[in-house]
PDB file of C-alpha atoms in Angstrom:
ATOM      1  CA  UNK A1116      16.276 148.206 -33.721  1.00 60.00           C
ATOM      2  CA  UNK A1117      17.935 150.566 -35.925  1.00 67.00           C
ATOM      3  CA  UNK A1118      18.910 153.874 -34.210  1.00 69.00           C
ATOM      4  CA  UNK A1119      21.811 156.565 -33.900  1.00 75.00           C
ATOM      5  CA  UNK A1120      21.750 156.479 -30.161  1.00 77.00           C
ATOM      6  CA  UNK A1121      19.917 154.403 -27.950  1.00 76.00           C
ATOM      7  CA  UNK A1122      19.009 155.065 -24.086  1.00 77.00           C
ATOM      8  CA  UNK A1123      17.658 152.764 -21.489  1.00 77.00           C
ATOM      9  CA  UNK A1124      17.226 153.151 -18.129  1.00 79.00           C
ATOM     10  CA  UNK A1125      16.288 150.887 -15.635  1.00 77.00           C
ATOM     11  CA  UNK A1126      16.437 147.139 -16.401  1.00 76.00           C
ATOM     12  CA  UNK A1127      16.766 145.051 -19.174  1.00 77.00           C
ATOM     13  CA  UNK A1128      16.471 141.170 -19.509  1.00 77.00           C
ATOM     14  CA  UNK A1129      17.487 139.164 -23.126  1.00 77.00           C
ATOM     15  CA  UNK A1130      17.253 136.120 -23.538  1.00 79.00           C
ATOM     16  CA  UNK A1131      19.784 136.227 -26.707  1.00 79.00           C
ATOM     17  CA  UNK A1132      21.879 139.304 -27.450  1.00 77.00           C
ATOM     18  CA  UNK A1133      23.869 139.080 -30.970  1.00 81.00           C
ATOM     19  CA  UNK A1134      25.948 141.843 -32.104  1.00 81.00           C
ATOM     20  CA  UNK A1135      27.818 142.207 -35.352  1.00 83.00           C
ATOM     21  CA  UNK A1136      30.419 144.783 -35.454  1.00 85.00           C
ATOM     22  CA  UNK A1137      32.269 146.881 -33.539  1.00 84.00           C
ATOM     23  CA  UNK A1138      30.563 147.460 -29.842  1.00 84.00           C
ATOM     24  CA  UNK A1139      32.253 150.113 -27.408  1.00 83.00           C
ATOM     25  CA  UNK A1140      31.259 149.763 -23.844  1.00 82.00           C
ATOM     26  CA  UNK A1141      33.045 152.460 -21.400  1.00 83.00           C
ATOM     27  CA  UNK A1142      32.474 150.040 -17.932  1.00 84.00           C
ATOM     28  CA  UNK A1143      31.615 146.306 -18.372  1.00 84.00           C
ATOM     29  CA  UNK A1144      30.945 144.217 -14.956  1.00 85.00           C
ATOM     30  CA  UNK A1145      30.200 140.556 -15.772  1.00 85.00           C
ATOM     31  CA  UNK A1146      28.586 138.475 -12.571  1.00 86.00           C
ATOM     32  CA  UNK A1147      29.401 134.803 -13.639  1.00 88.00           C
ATOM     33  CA  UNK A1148      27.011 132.867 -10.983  1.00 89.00           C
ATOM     34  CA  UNK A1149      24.934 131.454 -13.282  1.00 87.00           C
ATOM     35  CA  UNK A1150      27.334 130.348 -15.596  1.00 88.00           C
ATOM     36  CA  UNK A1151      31.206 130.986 -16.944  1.00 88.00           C
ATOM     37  CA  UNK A1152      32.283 133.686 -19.034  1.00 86.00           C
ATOM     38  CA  UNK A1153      33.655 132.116 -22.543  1.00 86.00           C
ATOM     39  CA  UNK A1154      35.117 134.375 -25.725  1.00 86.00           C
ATOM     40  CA  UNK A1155      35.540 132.141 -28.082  1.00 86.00           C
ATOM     41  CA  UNK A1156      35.744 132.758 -32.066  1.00 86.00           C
ATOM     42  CA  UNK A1157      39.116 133.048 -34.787  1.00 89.00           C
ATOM     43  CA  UNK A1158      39.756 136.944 -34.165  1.00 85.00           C
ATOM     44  CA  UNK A1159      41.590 136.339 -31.376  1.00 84.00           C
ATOM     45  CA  UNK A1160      41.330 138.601 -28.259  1.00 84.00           C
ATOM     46  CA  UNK A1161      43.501 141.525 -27.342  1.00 83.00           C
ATOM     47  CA  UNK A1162      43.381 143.476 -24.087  1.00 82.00           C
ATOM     48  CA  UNK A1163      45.311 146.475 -24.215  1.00 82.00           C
ATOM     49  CA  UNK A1164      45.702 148.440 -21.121  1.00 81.00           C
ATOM     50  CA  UNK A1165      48.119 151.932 -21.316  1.00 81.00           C
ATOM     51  CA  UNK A1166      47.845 153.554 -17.894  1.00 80.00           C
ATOM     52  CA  UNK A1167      46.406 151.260 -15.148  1.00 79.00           C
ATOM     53  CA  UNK A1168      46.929 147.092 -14.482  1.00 77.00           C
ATOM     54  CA  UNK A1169      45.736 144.589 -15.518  1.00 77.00           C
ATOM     55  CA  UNK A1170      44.291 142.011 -12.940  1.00 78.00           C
ATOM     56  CA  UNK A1171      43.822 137.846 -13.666  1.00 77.00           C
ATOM     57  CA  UNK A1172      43.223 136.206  -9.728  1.00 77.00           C
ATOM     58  CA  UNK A1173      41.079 133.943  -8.269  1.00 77.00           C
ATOM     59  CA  UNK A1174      40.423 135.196  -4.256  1.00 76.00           C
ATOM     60  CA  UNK A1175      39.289 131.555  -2.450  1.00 76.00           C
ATOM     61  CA  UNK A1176      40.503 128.630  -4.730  1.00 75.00           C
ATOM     62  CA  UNK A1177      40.571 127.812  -8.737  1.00 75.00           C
ATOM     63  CA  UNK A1178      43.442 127.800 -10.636  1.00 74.00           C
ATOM     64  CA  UNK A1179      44.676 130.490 -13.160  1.00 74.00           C
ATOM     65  CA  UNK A1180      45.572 128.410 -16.615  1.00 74.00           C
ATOM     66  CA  UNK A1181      47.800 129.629 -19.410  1.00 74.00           C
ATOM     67  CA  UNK A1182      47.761 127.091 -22.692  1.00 73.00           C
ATOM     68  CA  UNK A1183      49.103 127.790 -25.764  1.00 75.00           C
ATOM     69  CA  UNK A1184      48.823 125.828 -28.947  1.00 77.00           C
ATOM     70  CA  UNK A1185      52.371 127.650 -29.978  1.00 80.00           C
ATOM     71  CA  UNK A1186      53.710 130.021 -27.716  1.00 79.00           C
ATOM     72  CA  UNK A1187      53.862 131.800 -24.617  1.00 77.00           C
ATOM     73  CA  UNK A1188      55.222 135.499 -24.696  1.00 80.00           C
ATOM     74  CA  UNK A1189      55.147 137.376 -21.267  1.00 82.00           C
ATOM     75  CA  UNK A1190      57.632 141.106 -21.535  1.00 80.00           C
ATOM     76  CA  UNK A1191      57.723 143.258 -18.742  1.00 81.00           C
ATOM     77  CA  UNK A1192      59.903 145.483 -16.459  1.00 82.00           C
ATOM     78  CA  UNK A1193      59.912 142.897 -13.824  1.00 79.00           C
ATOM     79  CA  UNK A1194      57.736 139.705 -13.987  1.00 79.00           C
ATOM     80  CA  UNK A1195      56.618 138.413 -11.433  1.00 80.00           C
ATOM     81  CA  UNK A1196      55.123 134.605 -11.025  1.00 80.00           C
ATOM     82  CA  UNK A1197      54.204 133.725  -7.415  1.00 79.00           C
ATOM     83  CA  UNK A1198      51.870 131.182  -5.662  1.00 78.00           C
ATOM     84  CA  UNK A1199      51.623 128.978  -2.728  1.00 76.00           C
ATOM     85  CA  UNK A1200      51.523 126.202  -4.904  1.00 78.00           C
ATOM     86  CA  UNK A1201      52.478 124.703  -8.461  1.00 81.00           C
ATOM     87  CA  UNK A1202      53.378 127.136 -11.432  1.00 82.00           C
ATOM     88  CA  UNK A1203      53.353 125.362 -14.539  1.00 82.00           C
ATOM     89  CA  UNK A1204      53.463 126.862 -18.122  1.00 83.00           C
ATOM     90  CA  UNK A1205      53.463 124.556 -20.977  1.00 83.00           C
ATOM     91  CA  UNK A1206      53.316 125.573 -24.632  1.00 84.00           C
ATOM     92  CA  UNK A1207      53.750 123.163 -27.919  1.00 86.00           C
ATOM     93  CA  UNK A1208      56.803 126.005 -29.485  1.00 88.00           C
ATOM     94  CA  UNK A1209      59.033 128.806 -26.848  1.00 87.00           C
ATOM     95  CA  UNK A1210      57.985 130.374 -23.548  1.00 87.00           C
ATOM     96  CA  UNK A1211      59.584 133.429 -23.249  1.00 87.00           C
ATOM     97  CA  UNK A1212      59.854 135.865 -20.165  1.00 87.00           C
ATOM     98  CA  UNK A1213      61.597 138.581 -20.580  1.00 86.00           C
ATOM     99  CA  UNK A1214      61.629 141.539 -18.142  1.00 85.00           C
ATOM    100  CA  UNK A1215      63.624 144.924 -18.790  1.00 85.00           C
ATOM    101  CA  UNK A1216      64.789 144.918 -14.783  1.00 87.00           C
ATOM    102  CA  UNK A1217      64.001 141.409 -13.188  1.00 86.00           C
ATOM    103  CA  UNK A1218      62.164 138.048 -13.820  1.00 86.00           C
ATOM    104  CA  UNK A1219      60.773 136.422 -10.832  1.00 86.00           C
ATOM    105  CA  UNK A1220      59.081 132.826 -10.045  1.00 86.00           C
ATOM    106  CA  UNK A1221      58.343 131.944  -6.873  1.00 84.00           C
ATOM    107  CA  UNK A1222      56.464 128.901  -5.674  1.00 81.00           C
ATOM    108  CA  UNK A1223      56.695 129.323  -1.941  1.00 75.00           C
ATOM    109  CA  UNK A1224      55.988 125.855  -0.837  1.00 76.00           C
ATOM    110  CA  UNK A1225      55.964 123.582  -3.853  1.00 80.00           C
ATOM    111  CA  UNK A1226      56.870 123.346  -7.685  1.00 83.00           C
ATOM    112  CA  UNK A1227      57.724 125.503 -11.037  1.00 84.00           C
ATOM    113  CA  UNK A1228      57.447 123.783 -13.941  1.00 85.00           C
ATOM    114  CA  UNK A1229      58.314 125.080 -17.522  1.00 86.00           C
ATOM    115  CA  UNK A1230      57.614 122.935 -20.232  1.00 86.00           C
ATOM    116  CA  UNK A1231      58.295 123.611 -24.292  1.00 86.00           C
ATOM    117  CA  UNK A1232      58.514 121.902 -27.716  1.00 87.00           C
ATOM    118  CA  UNK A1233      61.212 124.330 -28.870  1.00 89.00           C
ATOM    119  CA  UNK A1234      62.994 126.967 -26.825  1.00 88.00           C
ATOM    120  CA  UNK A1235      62.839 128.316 -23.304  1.00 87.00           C
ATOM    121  CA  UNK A1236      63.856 132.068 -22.310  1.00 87.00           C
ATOM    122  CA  UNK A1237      64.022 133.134 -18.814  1.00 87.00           C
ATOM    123  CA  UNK A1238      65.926 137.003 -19.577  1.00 86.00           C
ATOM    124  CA  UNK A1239      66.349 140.141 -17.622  1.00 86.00           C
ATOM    125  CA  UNK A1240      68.617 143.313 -17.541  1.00 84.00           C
ATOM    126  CA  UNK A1241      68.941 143.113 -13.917  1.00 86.00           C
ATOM    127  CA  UNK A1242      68.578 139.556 -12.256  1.00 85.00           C
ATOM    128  CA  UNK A1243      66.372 136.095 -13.021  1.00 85.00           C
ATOM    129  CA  UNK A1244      65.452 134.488  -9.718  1.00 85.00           C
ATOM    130  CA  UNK A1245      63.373 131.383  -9.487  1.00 85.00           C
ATOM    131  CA  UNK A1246      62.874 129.893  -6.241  1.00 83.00           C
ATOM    132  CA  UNK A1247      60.750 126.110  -5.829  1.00 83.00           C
ATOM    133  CA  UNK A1248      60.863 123.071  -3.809  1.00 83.00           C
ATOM    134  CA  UNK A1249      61.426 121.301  -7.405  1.00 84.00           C
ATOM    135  CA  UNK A1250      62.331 123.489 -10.709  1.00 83.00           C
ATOM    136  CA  UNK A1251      61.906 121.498 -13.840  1.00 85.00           C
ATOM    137  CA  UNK A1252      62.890 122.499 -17.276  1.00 84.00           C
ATOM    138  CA  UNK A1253      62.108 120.705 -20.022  1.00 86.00           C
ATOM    139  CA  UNK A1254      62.430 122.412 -23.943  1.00 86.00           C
ATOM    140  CA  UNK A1255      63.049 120.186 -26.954  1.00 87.00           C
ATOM    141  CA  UNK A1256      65.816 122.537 -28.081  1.00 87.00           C
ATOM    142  CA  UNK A1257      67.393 125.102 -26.263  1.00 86.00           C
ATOM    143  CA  UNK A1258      67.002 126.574 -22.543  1.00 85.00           C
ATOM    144  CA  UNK A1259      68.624 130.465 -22.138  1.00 85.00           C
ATOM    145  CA  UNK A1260      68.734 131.607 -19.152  1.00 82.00           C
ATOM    146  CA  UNK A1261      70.623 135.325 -19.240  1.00 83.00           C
ATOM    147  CA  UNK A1262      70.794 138.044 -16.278  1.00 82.00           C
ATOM    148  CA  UNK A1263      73.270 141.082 -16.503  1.00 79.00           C
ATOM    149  CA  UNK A1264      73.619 141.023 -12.145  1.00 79.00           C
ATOM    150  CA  UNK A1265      72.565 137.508 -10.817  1.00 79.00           C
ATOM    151  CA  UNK A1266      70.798 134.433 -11.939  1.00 78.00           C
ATOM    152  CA  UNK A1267      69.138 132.208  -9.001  1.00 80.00           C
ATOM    153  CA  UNK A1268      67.764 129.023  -8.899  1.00 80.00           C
ATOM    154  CA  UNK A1269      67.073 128.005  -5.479  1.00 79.00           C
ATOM    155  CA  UNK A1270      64.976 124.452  -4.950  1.00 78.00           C
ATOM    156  CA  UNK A1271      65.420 121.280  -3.550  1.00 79.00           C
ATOM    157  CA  UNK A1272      66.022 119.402  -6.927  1.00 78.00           C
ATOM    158  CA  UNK A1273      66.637 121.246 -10.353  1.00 80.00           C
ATOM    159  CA  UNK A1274      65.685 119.466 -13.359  1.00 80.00           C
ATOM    160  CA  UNK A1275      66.891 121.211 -16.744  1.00 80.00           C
ATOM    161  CA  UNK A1276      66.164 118.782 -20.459  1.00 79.00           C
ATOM    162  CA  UNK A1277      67.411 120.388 -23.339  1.00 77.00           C
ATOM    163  CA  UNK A1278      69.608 120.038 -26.149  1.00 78.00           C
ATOM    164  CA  UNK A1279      71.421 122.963 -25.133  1.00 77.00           C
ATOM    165  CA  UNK A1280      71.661 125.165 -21.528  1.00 75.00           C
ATOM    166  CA  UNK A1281      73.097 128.746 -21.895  1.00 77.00           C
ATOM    167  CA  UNK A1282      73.378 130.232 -18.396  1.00 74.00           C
ATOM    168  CA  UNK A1283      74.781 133.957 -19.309  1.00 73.00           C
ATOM    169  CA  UNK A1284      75.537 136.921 -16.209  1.00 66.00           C
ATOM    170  CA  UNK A1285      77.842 139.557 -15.628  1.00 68.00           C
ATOM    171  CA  UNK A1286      77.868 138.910 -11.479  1.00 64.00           C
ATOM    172  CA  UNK A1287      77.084 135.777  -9.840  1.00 61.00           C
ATOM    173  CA  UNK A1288      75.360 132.307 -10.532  1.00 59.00           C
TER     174      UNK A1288
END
């Protein structure tokens, strides 16, 4: 099919769509009963939102899973990690969070674990706060953890491995 502008109403049903080239849909749902929705490929993907939120949940049980063969970047104005159970976020070179106002991890009843073959970053203007039953740490060089008001680490055993801990704040630790 080779055409300027193509309209269909109604149904459609392919058994194999392949698309070279750029493809701009305005609305996209994806129903992934039959099957899970993969991207795969060496372009990489980019989602780039400017005005609204971006949303990555699971409603009745899975698991949301962030792995990254080098590293893990998350900015903000405050970041926010919170669950009923486990966070963990491992990547082979830094995990960074840094938040212009706050950084926030909360596992209400259970564990946070950061995990990182080079550096770990927990920074914020305003406060870090990470609250666990057990917080480990573990980065094969350095761990920063910097706050301008407060940094908190509230669990029932802390765990921090590193060659070196920098815990930087203007008001209270």
């Amino acid at each position: 099919l080779d055409a300027s502008t193509v309209n269909i109403s109604g149904g459609i049903s392919l058994d194999s769509l392949d698309v070279d080239g750029l493809t701009q849909l305005d609305e996209t749902q994806v129903n992934t009963t039959d099957g899970e929705l993969s991207v795969t490929g060496t372009g990489g993907v980019d989602v780039n939102q400017t005005s609204s939120d971006v949303s990555l949940r699971t409603t009745t049980s899975g698991d949301i899973s962030i792995n990254a063969a080098d590293s893990v970047d998350i900015e903000g104005t405050d970041i926010v990690g919170d669950a009923s159970n486990d966070i963990d976020l491992t990547a082979q070179n830094n995990i960074d969070l840094v938040g212009s106002d706050s950084v926030t991890i909360t596992a209400t009843t259970e564990d946070v674990r950061l995990d990182a073959g080079s550096d770990i970053g927990l920074r914020a203007v305003d406060s870090v706060t990470v609250g666990a039953t057990d917080f480990s740490v573990s980065a094969g060089n350095d761990i920063d953890l910097t706050a301008s008001d407060s940094a908190s680490l509230d669990a029932n055993f802390i765990r921090l491995g590193a060659d070196s801990l920098r815990i930087t704040t203007l008001g209270e630790i």
